[in-house]
Structures are given as C-alpha cells and as structure tokens.
Short mmCIF file of C-alpha atoms (C1' of nucleotides) in Angstrom, two decimals:
data_model
loop_
_atom_site.label_atom_id
_atom_site.label_comp_id
_atom_site.label_asym_id
_atom_site.label_seq_id
_atom_site.Cartn_x
_atom_site.Cartn_y
_atom_site.Cartn_z
CA UNK A 8 14.60 -19.98 -19.99
CA UNK A 9 14.13 -19.12 -23.60
CA UNK A 10 15.83 -15.89 -24.44
CA UNK A 11 15.84 -13.90 -27.60
CA UNK A 12 18.38 -11.67 -29.17
CA UNK A 13 17.83 -8.89 -26.67
CA UNK A 14 18.82 -11.12 -23.80
CA UNK A 15 15.47 -11.00 -22.10
CA UNK A 16 12.89 -13.69 -21.99
CA UNK A 17 10.15 -13.34 -24.53
CA UNK A 18 7.34 -13.99 -22.18
CA UNK A 19 7.63 -10.83 -20.16
CA UNK A 20 9.47 -8.41 -22.37
CA UNK A 21 7.52 -5.57 -23.80
CA UNK A 22 10.35 -4.56 -26.01
CA UNK A 23 10.58 -8.02 -27.51
CA UNK A 24 6.91 -8.01 -28.21
CA UNK A 25 7.25 -4.68 -29.85
CA UNK A 26 10.04 -5.83 -32.08
CA UNK A 27 8.88 -9.28 -32.90
CA UNK A 28 5.55 -7.98 -34.03
CA UNK A 29 6.96 -5.06 -35.93
CA UNK A 30 5.14 -2.70 -33.69
CA UNK A 31 8.20 -0.59 -33.35
CA UNK A 32 11.13 -0.20 -35.67
CA UNK A 33 13.37 -2.50 -33.71
CA UNK A 34 16.67 -1.32 -35.04
CA UNK A 35 16.11 2.30 -34.24
CA UNK A 36 15.05 1.40 -30.81
CA UNK A 37 18.11 -0.69 -30.24
CA UNK A 38 20.37 2.13 -31.23
CA UNK A 39 19.07 3.98 -28.25
CA UNK A 40 20.26 1.36 -25.83
CA UNK A 41 22.78 2.50 -23.28
CA UNK A 42 24.64 1.37 -20.26
CA UNK A 43 23.86 2.24 -16.66
CA UNK A 44 26.37 1.63 -13.90
CA UNK A 45 25.59 0.06 -10.60
CA UNK A 46 24.12 2.67 -8.29
CA UNK A 47 23.46 5.07 -11.11
CA UNK A 48 20.12 6.77 -11.13
CA UNK A 49 18.09 6.43 -14.28
CA UNK A 50 15.53 9.02 -13.36
CA UNK A 51 14.63 10.85 -10.21
CA UNK A 52 11.36 11.36 -8.44
CA UNK A 53 10.10 14.80 -9.28
CA UNK A 54 12.07 15.23 -12.47
CA UNK A 55 10.33 15.81 -15.71
CA UNK A 56 9.14 12.83 -17.70
CA UNK A 57 11.09 12.46 -20.90
CA UNK A 58 10.32 8.92 -21.90
CA UNK A 59 9.94 5.30 -21.04
CA UNK A 60 12.70 2.79 -20.44
CA UNK A 61 12.87 -0.90 -21.09
CA UNK A 62 15.35 -2.97 -19.19
CA UNK A 63 17.39 -4.85 -21.63
CA UNK A 64 19.69 -6.42 -19.09
CA UNK A 65 20.17 -5.95 -15.35
CA UNK A 66 18.10 -5.05 -12.31
CA UNK A 67 16.67 -1.86 -10.95
CA UNK A 68 14.95 -0.70 -7.84
CA UNK A 69 12.07 1.69 -8.15
CA UNK A 70 11.81 3.80 -5.07
CA UNK A 71 10.11 6.76 -3.49
CA UNK A 72 11.70 9.05 -1.00
CA UNK A 73 10.18 9.68 2.38
CA UNK A 74 12.72 11.69 4.30
CA UNK A 75 16.38 12.17 3.56
CA UNK A 76 17.23 8.88 5.18
CA UNK A 77 14.10 6.91 4.50
CA UNK A 78 12.81 5.57 1.27
CA UNK A 79 10.39 2.93 0.20
CA UNK A 80 11.30 0.51 -2.54
CA UNK A 81 8.13 0.16 -4.47
CA UNK A 82 9.21 -2.47 -6.92
CA UNK A 83 12.16 -4.45 -8.17
CA UNK A 84 12.51 -4.88 -11.88
CA UNK A 85 14.73 -6.90 -14.15
CA UNK A 86 15.27 -7.78 -17.81
CA UNK A 87 12.25 -7.21 -19.88
CA UNK A 88 10.46 -4.87 -17.52
CA UNK A 89 9.29 -1.35 -18.18
CA UNK A 90 10.57 1.57 -16.16
CA UNK A 91 9.20 5.06 -16.06
CA UNK A 92 5.73 4.09 -17.13
CA UNK A 93 4.47 5.77 -14.02
CA UNK A 94 5.35 8.94 -15.82
CA UNK A 95 2.25 8.39 -17.88
CA UNK A 96 -0.95 9.81 -16.52
CA UNK A 97 -1.54 13.45 -16.27
CA UNK A 98 1.41 14.62 -14.26
CA UNK A 99 4.54 15.49 -16.04
CA UNK A 100 6.87 14.40 -13.27
CA UNK A 101 8.06 10.95 -12.34
CA UNK A 102 6.51 9.97 -9.02
CA UNK A 103 9.37 7.57 -8.30
CA UNK A 104 13.06 7.14 -8.94
CA UNK A 105 14.85 4.23 -10.56
CA UNK A 106 18.34 3.14 -9.60
CA UNK A 107 20.44 0.35 -11.08
CA UNK A 108 21.32 -2.44 -8.66
CA UNK A 109 23.93 -3.83 -11.01
CA UNK A 110 25.51 -2.81 -14.29
CA UNK A 111 22.59 -2.72 -16.66
CA UNK A 112 21.51 -1.95 -20.18
CA UNK A 113 18.35 -0.09 -20.89
CA UNK A 114 16.74 1.25 -23.96
CA UNK A 115 15.03 4.57 -23.93
CA UNK A 116 11.94 5.49 -25.82
CA UNK A 117 11.09 9.09 -26.18
CA UNK A 118 7.75 9.98 -24.64
CA UNK A 119 6.38 11.48 -27.81
CA UNK A 120 7.31 8.46 -29.83
CA UNK A 121 5.94 6.17 -27.17
CA UNK A 122 2.65 7.98 -27.04
CA UNK A 123 2.25 8.07 -30.75
CA UNK A 124 2.98 4.35 -30.80
CA UNK A 125 0.23 3.90 -28.28
CA UNK A 126 -2.09 5.91 -30.44
CA UNK A 127 -1.45 3.72 -33.43
CA UNK A 128 -0.80 0.37 -31.94
CA UNK A 129 -3.90 -0.97 -30.43
CA UNK A 130 -2.52 -4.27 -29.24
CA UNK A 131 0.36 -2.62 -27.48
CA UNK A 132 -1.94 -0.25 -25.67
CA UNK A 133 -4.03 -3.18 -24.58
CA UNK A 134 -1.02 -5.00 -23.21
CA UNK A 135 0.11 -1.91 -21.42
CA UNK A 136 -3.27 -1.50 -19.83
CA UNK A 137 -3.18 -5.10 -18.68
CA UNK A 138 0.27 -4.58 -17.35
CA UNK A 139 -0.94 -1.65 -15.26
CA UNK A 140 -3.83 -3.71 -14.00
CA UNK A 141 -1.39 -6.37 -12.83
CA UNK A 142 0.89 -3.84 -11.21
CA UNK A 143 -2.02 -2.34 -9.39
CA UNK A 144 -2.98 -5.70 -7.97
CA UNK A 145 0.57 -6.26 -6.85
CA UNK A 146 0.74 -2.89 -5.27
CA UNK A 147 -2.46 -3.36 -3.35
CA UNK A 148 -1.38 -6.71 -2.11
CA UNK A 149 1.84 -5.24 -0.89
CA UNK A 150 -0.06 -2.43 0.74
CA UNK A 151 -2.20 -4.78 2.70
CA UNK A 152 0.78 -6.81 3.79
CA UNK A 153 2.56 -3.70 4.91
CA UNK A 154 -0.41 -2.73 7.01
CA UNK A 155 -1.15 -6.01 8.71
CA UNK A 156 1.81 -8.30 8.52
CA UNK A 157 4.53 -8.19 11.18
CA UNK A 158 8.02 -7.43 9.95
CA UNK A 159 9.12 -11.04 10.04
CA UNK A 160 6.32 -11.98 7.73
CA UNK A 161 7.08 -9.14 5.38
CA UNK A 162 10.68 -10.16 5.12
CA UNK A 163 9.76 -13.78 4.58
CA UNK A 164 7.35 -12.68 1.92
CA UNK A 165 9.93 -10.46 0.28
CA UNK A 166 12.46 -13.28 0.14
CA UNK A 167 9.95 -15.63 -1.37
CA UNK A 168 8.83 -13.20 -4.00
CA UNK A 169 12.37 -12.22 -4.84
CA UNK A 170 13.23 -15.84 -5.24
CA UNK A 171 10.24 -16.34 -7.50
CA UNK A 172 10.97 -13.27 -9.57
CA UNK A 173 14.73 -13.50 -9.92
CA UNK A 174 15.31 -17.20 -9.54
CA UNK A 175 18.32 -18.76 -7.91
CA UNK A 176 21.91 -19.19 -8.99
CA UNK A 177 23.55 -22.57 -9.44
CA UNK A 178 24.64 -22.39 -5.80
CA UNK A 179 21.10 -21.86 -4.67
CA UNK A 180 21.34 -18.19 -3.83
CA UNK A 181 18.57 -15.81 -4.74
CA UNK A 182 19.74 -14.22 -7.94
CA UNK A 183 19.71 -10.62 -6.86
CA UNK A 184 22.01 -8.71 -4.57
CA UNK A 185 20.17 -6.32 -2.38
CA UNK A 186 21.90 -4.48 0.43
CA UNK A 187 20.40 -4.84 3.86
CA UNK A 188 19.47 -1.23 3.67
CA UNK A 189 17.56 -1.89 0.48
CA UNK A 190 15.88 -4.91 1.94
CA UNK A 191 14.81 -2.70 4.82
CA UNK A 192 13.40 -0.15 2.42
CA UNK A 193 11.67 -2.84 0.46
CA UNK A 194 9.95 -4.26 3.52
CA UNK A 195 9.26 -0.90 5.08
CA UNK A 196 11.38 -1.28 8.15
CA UNK A 197 14.83 -0.37 9.47
CA UNK A 198 18.27 -1.65 8.90
CA UNK A 199 18.73 -3.04 12.37
CA UNK A 200 15.40 -4.77 12.41
CA UNK A 201 16.09 -6.51 9.13
CA UNK A 202 19.24 -7.68 10.71
CA UNK A 203 17.80 -9.25 13.78
CA UNK A 204 15.03 -10.87 11.83
CA UNK A 205 17.44 -12.31 9.29
CA UNK A 206 19.33 -13.80 12.20
CA UNK A 207 16.19 -15.35 13.54
CA UNK A 208 15.46 -16.81 10.13
CA UNK A 209 18.95 -18.26 9.95
CA UNK A 210 18.71 -19.68 13.45
CA UNK A 211 15.42 -21.38 12.75
CA UNK A 212 16.91 -22.84 9.59
CA UNK A 213 14.70 -21.09 7.07
CA UNK A 214 17.50 -19.37 5.22
CA UNK A 215 21.27 -19.36 4.97
CA UNK A 216 23.58 -16.43 4.39
CA UNK A 217 26.89 -16.23 2.67
CA UNK A 218 28.12 -12.69 2.56
CA UNK A 219 25.43 -10.71 0.82
CA UNK A 220 23.93 -13.78 -0.72
CA UNK A 221 20.82 -15.36 0.60
CA UNK A 222 19.54 -18.84 0.03
CA UNK A 223 16.22 -20.23 1.05
CA UNK A 224 16.49 -23.52 2.89
CA UNK A 225 12.96 -23.99 3.99
CA UNK A 226 10.36 -22.26 1.90
CA UNK A 227 7.52 -23.79 3.90
CA UNK A 228 8.68 -22.12 7.06
CA UNK A 229 8.86 -18.80 5.26
CA UNK A 230 5.39 -19.30 3.93
CA UNK A 231 4.24 -19.87 7.47
CA UNK A 232 5.49 -16.46 8.48
CA UNK A 233 4.06 -14.87 5.38
CA UNK A 234 0.67 -16.40 6.10
CA UNK A 235 -1.93 -16.41 3.37
CA UNK A 236 -0.49 -13.18 1.94
CA UNK B 24 -20.89 20.89 -9.72
CA UNK B 25 -22.08 20.30 -13.22
CA UNK B 26 -23.96 17.07 -13.42
CA UNK B 27 -25.39 15.28 -16.39
CA UNK B 28 -28.40 13.06 -16.80
CA UNK B 29 -26.72 10.17 -15.03
CA UNK B 30 -26.34 12.17 -11.84
CA UNK B 31 -22.60 12.07 -11.86
CA UNK B 32 -20.25 14.82 -12.75
CA UNK B 33 -18.93 14.72 -16.25
CA UNK B 34 -15.36 15.35 -15.41
CA UNK B 35 -14.66 12.07 -13.70
CA UNK B 36 -17.31 9.72 -14.97
CA UNK B 37 -16.27 7.06 -17.34
CA UNK B 38 -19.79 6.12 -18.06
CA UNK B 39 -20.65 9.65 -19.03
CA UNK B 40 -17.74 9.80 -21.36
CA UNK B 41 -18.85 6.58 -22.90
CA UNK B 42 -22.33 7.80 -23.47
CA UNK B 43 -21.65 11.33 -24.48
CA UNK B 44 -19.27 10.18 -27.15
CA UNK B 45 -21.45 7.36 -28.33
CA UNK B 46 -18.85 4.89 -27.34
CA UNK B 47 -21.42 2.70 -25.76
CA UNK B 48 -25.11 2.43 -26.47
CA UNK B 49 -26.10 4.56 -23.53
CA UNK B 50 -29.67 3.41 -23.22
CA UNK B 51 -28.86 -0.24 -23.00
CA UNK B 52 -26.30 0.45 -20.38
CA UNK B 53 -28.69 2.46 -18.32
CA UNK B 54 -31.22 -0.30 -18.31
CA UNK B 55 -28.73 -2.31 -16.38
CA UNK B 56 -28.60 0.14 -13.51
CA UNK B 57 -29.64 -1.21 -10.14
CA UNK B 58 -29.79 -0.30 -6.52
CA UNK B 59 -27.42 -1.43 -3.80
CA UNK B 60 -28.33 -1.07 -0.14
CA UNK B 61 -26.01 0.25 2.49
CA UNK B 62 -23.68 -2.48 3.65
CA UNK B 63 -24.50 -4.66 0.70
CA UNK B 64 -21.60 -6.33 -1.03
CA UNK B 65 -21.31 -5.71 -4.74
CA UNK B 66 -18.70 -8.35 -5.34
CA UNK B 67 -16.44 -10.39 -3.14
CA UNK B 68 -12.74 -11.00 -3.17
CA UNK B 69 -12.12 -14.34 -4.77
CA UNK B 70 -15.38 -14.56 -6.64
CA UNK B 71 -15.41 -14.87 -10.36
CA UNK B 72 -15.24 -11.73 -12.46
CA UNK B 73 -18.47 -11.17 -14.32
CA UNK B 74 -18.16 -7.55 -15.30
CA UNK B 75 -17.33 -4.00 -14.46
CA UNK B 76 -19.41 -1.58 -12.46
CA UNK B 77 -19.78 2.17 -12.68
CA UNK B 78 -21.01 4.05 -9.68
CA UNK B 79 -23.93 6.08 -10.71
CA UNK B 80 -24.70 7.43 -7.28
CA UNK B 81 -23.37 6.67 -3.80
CA UNK B 82 -20.12 5.58 -2.19
CA UNK B 83 -18.29 2.31 -1.90
CA UNK B 84 -15.33 0.94 -0.08
CA UNK B 85 -12.99 -1.39 -1.89
CA UNK B 86 -11.35 -3.73 0.54
CA UNK B 87 -9.17 -6.76 0.90
CA UNK B 88 -9.42 -9.26 3.68
CA UNK B 89 -6.48 -10.10 5.86
CA UNK B 90 -7.84 -12.29 8.61
CA UNK B 91 -11.42 -12.78 9.68
CA UNK B 92 -11.35 -9.64 11.74
CA UNK B 93 -8.89 -7.57 9.79
CA UNK B 94 -9.25 -5.97 6.45
CA UNK B 95 -7.56 -3.23 4.54
CA UNK B 96 -9.61 -0.61 2.75
CA UNK B 97 -7.75 -0.07 -0.43
CA UNK B 98 -9.80 2.72 -1.87
CA UNK B 99 -12.94 4.75 -1.42
CA UNK B 100 -15.01 5.45 -4.47
CA UNK B 101 -17.99 7.61 -5.26
CA UNK B 102 -20.17 8.75 -8.16
CA UNK B 103 -18.51 8.37 -11.47
CA UNK B 104 -15.87 5.87 -10.42
CA UNK B 105 -15.26 2.43 -11.80
CA UNK B 106 -15.49 -0.64 -9.63
CA UNK B 107 -14.33 -4.11 -10.43
CA UNK B 108 -11.75 -3.03 -12.96
CA UNK B 109 -9.20 -4.93 -10.95
CA UNK B 110 -10.92 -7.96 -12.34
CA UNK B 111 -9.17 -7.21 -15.59
CA UNK B 112 -5.75 -8.69 -16.03
CA UNK B 113 -5.18 -12.34 -16.33
CA UNK B 114 -6.85 -13.68 -13.25
CA UNK B 115 -10.47 -14.46 -13.37
CA UNK B 116 -11.18 -13.60 -9.76
CA UNK B 117 -11.68 -10.25 -8.15
CA UNK B 118 -8.72 -9.49 -5.92
CA UNK B 119 -10.83 -7.20 -3.74
CA UNK B 120 -14.38 -6.78 -2.49
CA UNK B 121 -16.64 -3.77 -2.85
CA UNK B 122 -19.24 -2.80 -0.27
CA UNK B 123 -21.71 0.07 -0.37
CA UNK B 124 -21.26 2.66 2.36
CA UNK B 125 -24.64 4.20 1.65
CA UNK B 126 -27.62 3.40 -0.54
CA UNK B 127 -26.19 3.53 -4.04
CA UNK B 128 -26.92 3.03 -7.69
CA UNK B 129 -24.53 1.27 -9.96
CA UNK B 130 -24.60 0.17 -13.50
CA UNK B 131 -23.17 -3.12 -14.53
CA UNK B 132 -21.36 -3.86 -17.73
CA UNK B 133 -20.87 -7.44 -18.69
CA UNK B 134 -17.23 -8.37 -19.00
CA UNK B 135 -17.58 -9.65 -22.53
CA UNK B 136 -19.28 -6.49 -23.66
CA UNK B 137 -16.75 -4.39 -21.84
CA UNK B 138 -13.84 -6.17 -23.40
CA UNK B 139 -15.25 -6.00 -26.85
CA UNK B 140 -15.82 -2.29 -26.31
CA UNK B 141 -12.20 -1.99 -25.38
CA UNK B 142 -11.23 -3.81 -28.52
CA UNK B 143 -13.18 -1.44 -30.69
CA UNK B 144 -12.99 1.79 -28.82
CA UNK B 145 -9.52 3.07 -28.88
CA UNK B 146 -10.07 6.26 -26.95
CA UNK B 147 -11.81 4.45 -24.15
CA UNK B 148 -8.97 2.00 -23.82
CA UNK B 149 -6.56 4.88 -23.64
CA UNK B 150 -8.52 6.56 -20.89
CA UNK B 151 -8.72 3.32 -19.00
CA UNK B 152 -5.00 2.86 -19.24
CA UNK B 153 -4.45 6.36 -17.92
CA UNK B 154 -6.88 5.69 -15.15
CA UNK B 155 -4.89 2.64 -14.11
CA UNK B 156 -1.71 4.65 -14.22
CA UNK B 157 -3.25 7.17 -11.85
CA UNK B 158 -4.54 4.50 -9.53
CA UNK B 159 -1.14 2.92 -9.43
CA UNK B 160 0.43 6.17 -8.39
CA UNK B 161 -2.13 6.59 -5.67
CA UNK B 162 -1.60 3.11 -4.46
CA UNK B 163 2.13 3.50 -4.27
CA UNK B 164 1.84 6.73 -2.42
CA UNK B 165 -0.42 5.11 0.09
CA UNK B 166 1.96 2.21 0.38
CA UNK B 167 4.84 4.47 1.25
CA UNK B 168 2.79 6.34 3.78
CA UNK B 169 1.71 3.12 5.39
CA UNK B 170 5.31 2.07 5.73
CA UNK B 171 6.84 5.23 7.09
CA UNK B 172 4.21 7.49 8.51
CA UNK B 173 3.09 7.13 12.13
CA UNK B 174 -0.57 6.41 12.72
CA UNK B 175 -1.40 9.99 13.56
CA UNK B 176 -0.03 11.13 10.24
CA UNK B 177 -1.90 8.46 8.36
CA UNK B 178 -5.15 9.45 9.94
CA UNK B 179 -4.51 13.12 9.28
CA UNK B 180 -3.68 12.26 5.71
CA UNK B 181 -6.80 10.13 5.37
CA UNK B 182 -9.01 12.92 6.66
CA UNK B 183 -7.47 15.41 4.31
CA UNK B 184 -7.80 13.19 1.30
CA UNK B 185 -11.35 12.23 2.18
CA UNK B 186 -12.19 15.87 2.49
CA UNK B 187 -10.62 16.58 -0.88
CA UNK B 188 -12.34 13.67 -2.55
CA UNK B 189 -15.79 13.87 -1.06
CA UNK B 190 -16.00 17.53 -0.17
CA UNK B 191 -17.85 18.94 2.81
CA UNK B 192 -21.51 19.40 3.62
CA UNK B 193 -23.08 22.79 4.24
CA UNK B 194 -22.32 22.32 7.96
CA UNK B 195 -18.66 21.75 7.20
CA UNK B 196 -18.57 18.00 7.78
CA UNK B 197 -16.64 15.74 5.49
CA UNK B 198 -19.23 14.38 3.13
CA UNK B 199 -18.78 10.71 3.82
CA UNK B 200 -19.77 8.61 6.77
CA UNK B 201 -17.16 6.09 7.62
CA UNK B 202 -17.39 4.04 10.80
CA UNK B 203 -14.43 4.17 13.11
CA UNK B 204 -13.78 0.58 12.24
CA UNK B 205 -13.62 1.50 8.58
CA UNK B 206 -11.35 4.41 9.26
CA UNK B 207 -9.09 2.02 11.11
CA UNK B 208 -9.07 -0.35 8.16
CA UNK B 209 -8.42 2.51 5.82
CA UNK B 210 -5.41 3.70 7.76
CA UNK B 211 -4.14 0.24 8.56
CA UNK B 212 -4.55 0.39 12.29
CA UNK B 213 -6.96 -0.64 15.04
CA UNK B 214 -10.23 0.64 16.27
CA UNK B 215 -8.91 1.75 19.63
CA UNK B 216 -5.92 3.51 18.19
CA UNK B 217 -8.07 5.47 15.77
CA UNK B 218 -10.04 6.47 18.76
CA UNK B 219 -7.27 7.82 20.84
CA UNK B 220 -5.73 9.64 17.93
CA UNK B 221 -9.02 11.23 16.97
CA UNK B 222 -9.25 12.46 20.54
CA UNK B 223 -5.82 13.96 20.31
CA UNK B 224 -6.76 15.66 17.08
CA UNK B 225 -9.87 17.09 18.69
CA UNK B 226 -7.92 18.24 21.73
CA UNK B 227 -5.34 20.03 19.67
CA UNK B 228 -8.12 21.70 17.72
CA UNK B 229 -7.45 20.16 14.34
CA UNK B 230 -10.84 18.56 13.94
CA UNK B 231 -14.27 18.53 15.52
CA UNK B 232 -16.64 15.61 15.92
CA UNK B 233 -20.38 15.50 15.96
CA UNK B 234 -21.56 11.95 16.21
CA UNK B 235 -20.09 10.15 13.27
CA UNK B 236 -19.45 13.35 11.43
CA UNK B 237 -16.05 14.86 11.22
CA UNK B 238 -15.11 18.40 10.34
CA UNK B 239 -11.68 19.74 9.75
CA UNK B 240 -10.95 22.89 11.73
CA UNK B 241 -7.30 23.31 11.03
CA UNK B 242 -6.07 21.77 7.83
CA UNK B 243 -2.59 23.18 8.32
CA UNK B 244 -2.14 21.26 11.52
CA UNK B 245 -3.25 18.07 9.81
CA UNK B 246 -0.82 18.73 7.02
CA UNK B 247 1.90 19.02 9.59
CA UNK B 248 1.18 15.53 10.83
CA UNK B 249 0.91 14.20 7.34
CA UNK B 250 4.25 15.73 6.43
CA UNK B 251 5.18 16.02 2.79
CA UNK B 252 3.19 12.88 1.97
"C1'" DC C 21 48.72 1.30 9.46
"C1'" DG C 22 44.73 4.24 9.67
"C1'" DT C 23 40.46 5.45 8.34
"C1'" DA C 24 35.83 5.16 6.31
"C1'" DG C 25 32.13 2.58 5.84
"C1'" DA C 26 29.35 -1.07 6.46
"C1'" DG C 27 28.01 -4.86 9.67
"C1'" DT C 28 26.68 -6.25 14.56
"C1'" DT C 29 25.06 -5.93 19.01
"C1'" DG C 30 22.89 -4.28 23.27
"C1'" DA C 31 20.11 -1.18 26.10
"C1'" DC C 32 16.43 1.56 26.07
"C1'" DT C 33 12.18 4.19 24.39
"C1'" DT C 34 8.27 4.80 21.86
"C1'" DT C 35 4.54 3.39 19.46
"C1'" DT C 36 0.95 0.57 18.76
"C1'" DG C 37 -1.78 -3.51 19.58
"C1'" DT C 38 -4.42 -6.44 22.83
"C1'" DC C 39 -7.57 -7.49 26.23
"C1'" DA C 40 -10.94 -6.59 29.34
"C1'" DA C 41 -13.93 -3.79 31.82
"C1'" DA C 42 -17.02 0.17 32.24
"C1'" DA C 43 -20.03 3.48 30.14
"C1'" DT C 44 -23.25 4.78 26.77
"C1'" DC C 45 -26.53 4.44 23.18
"C1'" DC C 46 -30.70 2.37 21.02
"C1'" DG C 47 -34.54 -0.28 19.75
"C1'" DT C 48 -38.08 -3.36 21.74
"C1'" DG C 49 -41.48 -5.05 24.45
"C1'" DG C 50 -43.83 -4.68 28.70
"C1'" DC D 20 -42.71 5.78 29.94
"C1'" DC D 21 -39.47 2.63 31.59
"C1'" DA D 22 -36.58 -1.47 31.98
"C1'" DC D 23 -33.86 -4.65 29.48
"C1'" DG D 24 -30.42 -6.78 26.30
"C1'" DG D 25 -27.29 -6.16 22.91
"C1'" DA D 26 -24.26 -3.60 20.41
"C1'" DT D 27 -21.17 0.02 20.07
"C1'" DT D 28 -18.10 3.39 22.25
"C1'" DT D 29 -14.77 4.71 25.65
"C1'" DT D 30 -11.14 3.96 28.96
"C1'" DG D 31 -7.31 1.87 31.30
"C1'" DA D 32 -3.61 -1.35 32.14
"C1'" DC D 33 -0.43 -3.99 30.07
"C1'" DA D 34 2.44 -6.47 26.52
"C1'" DA D 35 4.66 -6.85 22.33
"C1'" DA D 36 6.78 -5.10 18.35
"C1'" DA D 37 9.71 -2.19 16.28
"C1'" DG D 38 12.52 2.01 16.17
"C1'" DT D 39 16.43 4.75 18.03
"C1'" DC D 40 20.83 5.55 19.69
"C1'" DA D 41 25.28 4.50 20.66
"C1'" DA D 42 29.04 1.70 20.88
"C1'" DC D 43 31.95 -1.73 19.06
"C1'" DT D 44 33.86 -4.82 15.28
"C1'" DC D 45 35.25 -5.99 11.02
"C1'" DT D 46 36.82 -5.34 6.42
"C1'" DA D 47 38.45 -3.10 2.29
"C1'" DC D 48 41.32 -0.06 0.60
"C1'" DG D 49 44.36 3.60 0.11
#
DNA sequence: CGTAGAGTTGACTTTTGTCAAAATCCGTGG
DNA sequence: CCACGGATTTTGACAAAAGTCAACTCTACG
C-alpha cells in the first residue's frame, strides 16, 4: 500500500489530505503528535471535548460503556482515521471513549482550531460531512445485524470486516490483536459465548487460531453465516 | 409550537432554514412538494439516489430489510426532518427505505441541485455535517442498547423516546401510530414478544392502551427498565 | 513455588423466538 | 341486520439461543 511520510495510506487519511493540500499548516500539526501506550485511554465517554485526534500510527477501539462490566465497541480505527469527531455536534461531551489497542501515535487538533479550519476550508468540511455519512451507514448496518443476526453470524461478520479493514500479516493472520473480551464487546455478546462459537468455527474449518491470532481459512463459510449482511 | 408557512417548526426544519436565509430559492422548492399516502414508499433500499426529501408534514419510518419478513426500523422521522440524506456518500444507492406512516407531504430536492447548493452554501453544509454527527450519536446509542438491553428495556426506551420526539395528544396518547409489527421492528424483536411485554407494562401500570394508542402513565418506571441508556 | 489473571469447560437458567391454534375485529354482500 | 371470509390480535406450548455461574486449568511472572 502506498504510504506517505506520516506512515498512513493517503487514500483514507484525513490528516494527509489536510497537509498535502495545504489546508492545515502541516508542521505545526505534526509537532502535536504524541505517543499512546497500549491500553491507554485517549479520551473518556462523558469527558469534555477538547479536540479531534488523527491516528498517525496504531489501532484504537471506540467504545461506549453499558454497565461496569459491559461495554459495546462501536468501531475499530487504525492509521489515518479520525477519533473524537463524535465530539462535534451540540454536546460538549464525548459520547464514547477511545482506547489504544497497541502502542500508537496520534496527533491532536485543538477543537477551536479544528472548527475554524472547518469554517474556512470548504473542501475539508465537505469531506468530513461525507465521512459522517459513511459512518452513519456503517453504524446502521451494524445495528441491523445486531438486531437480527445470531451471534455466530455476527462473529463471522466481524472477522470478515476486520480482515478487510486491517488486512492480514505475512502468516495469514488478521492484522489486529483483539482480546476475546473485546471481540465479545464488538459483537455484542459475552466472553464465553465468543469462545464456544470460535471453537465451532475452528472445528468446521472456517478459521484457525494460534494464540491470540486468528486466520481465516474459509471466507465463503463465514459469509454463509453472515448471510447477506 | 411556533410554525412557519411550511407547516413545520422552525427549530428543526432544514428546509425552513434554507428558505428563511435565502439559501435556496424557496418558491421553486415548494413547487416540488407532493403528497404521499399512508403506507406508500418514498424510496426503496437499493434503488438509485435521485435526491433528498424534506418532510413538510407527516411521519415516516426509515427501515432496512433483513429477510423477507424481517426488517429493522432505523429511525422515525416527522415534520422538518430530512429523508434520503443517507444517499449521500459515495454509493449511488439508498441504503434504507422510507415509508409514510400517515398521509404526508414532502418536498423533493434533486440531488444535483442539492449538491451544488452544498458547494455554494457554506452554512448549510455545516449544519448538515452537524446533523450527521447527531444522527451518528443516536445510531450508536441505539446500537449499544440493542446489544445489551433486554427487550423490555428496549421497548420502554422506545416508548419514552417516541413520546419525547412526537409528543402527546390532548388525551395523553403518544402522538404517533405505530403498528405492533413496526414497534417490533423498531426494537429489534418479534411481534409476539412486543405483545407480551406491552401486557406486562400495562399490568405494572407503566402504560395504558386504547386500541393502537399508547399512553405513558409512569415514566419513572419505564426509565427504570431503560436503565441509564 | 505460589499467585493472579486469563483461558476453558460444563451445568443450568433465563430470555426470546417459533409455531400453531383460538379469539376477535371488520368490511362486504346477501 | 346478519353471516361470512380474511386479516389481525391474543394465547399457549415448546424449542433454541445465549447468558450466568462456578469450577478447573494453564501460563506468566514475580
């Protein structure tokens, strides 16, 4: 994949677009980049919105709490994605949290600066709007799946989409490490259930496991479970 | 509620904003208004995007098919709302369908015209972006509820939000008529289950039924079921 | 070693969905 | 005004899916 100096691929990186088109003063922005450790929380649901983040390198989960021990992972994001954009709108609090799944680099853009950029930069605003439109579609699709698809299908679906989004390593493993607990939260089910279903998928030869790594052996079979989706 | 010449309330009507600020040539737009009968489909999932609709008067359900006999109602919309905006983004097909729940009036804006308005009208684009941001939040909240809340809670939640969105009639009924089947689709469950749960809610004194009409007797109790949500 | 934490499994319960039958409502034509 | 057919509503019995709880195992790590 073609990558630019930021380490993300041009096609999907808002930051790259910003820089390459001189929409934002790239250097200043880059100075604001910082490191986030695995498991570290970038921002928390309910905390005040201070700005927008761009993932420069790494992966994050965006999640919403339900009870103390239950959360829903709303989205997985990697290099080039925006985080914290849900802080736009009228509320001043983030409706979700973001946690790093691996050591990551993000760059932070102050809300005021971001908004004034939006005010000035028509094209960027347009892209952002389109981005939201896409996210909304995604979200509604996921919602429907959650409502009508049995757990096995949801897991199959999740594996397929993760594979599509994050690609696979040289060894054929899906290039993201998600704990079982996280996979459960992502598919809206429990730890134990994820377990049993993963076993079933292994037994039927759809996937293979190696420690925490997952590889897809038979995408067709997974698609069968996932239905039209 | 303050209403303007279009019949919708200023606060939430995109069309009104457009007109009142001369963002769009109001008269031309109004000429395009037309009537939609109850049960009539405004646009269908998978059909080509031709434009955007504004609800001038009436209510619509926005839904997504799952199987022939299962659908998910993604959103309910009334006077002043936009429909078909999900047709923006890169795809050229609507990802959802919209069906009138009562005799309604909508006005249609051709996609080309709409997009060129967006290109020219900065403020409108900004509002639209914010609107999407809000919708996304809504959608994600609903997603989480769907995943973790038991059916009773989802129904309670649905009743509360319908009451908040559509208000109540003079007799105290929620001002929208949704068939049981639709309520089931809205809460991601089945006809029969909706039934039994509604009975429970009546028995415990939370709601009262009168034909298809529903009135909330004890909002606190419903909130209990719905939890923090 | 010993302990904490995650991974694994089994037994059991609860929730919800499915199917089918019975009851009720409603418009139509006799 | 009544009987009829079809649709919708209501109920019950049952099955399936998924969640809960508790125990047991394994591993990493001090």
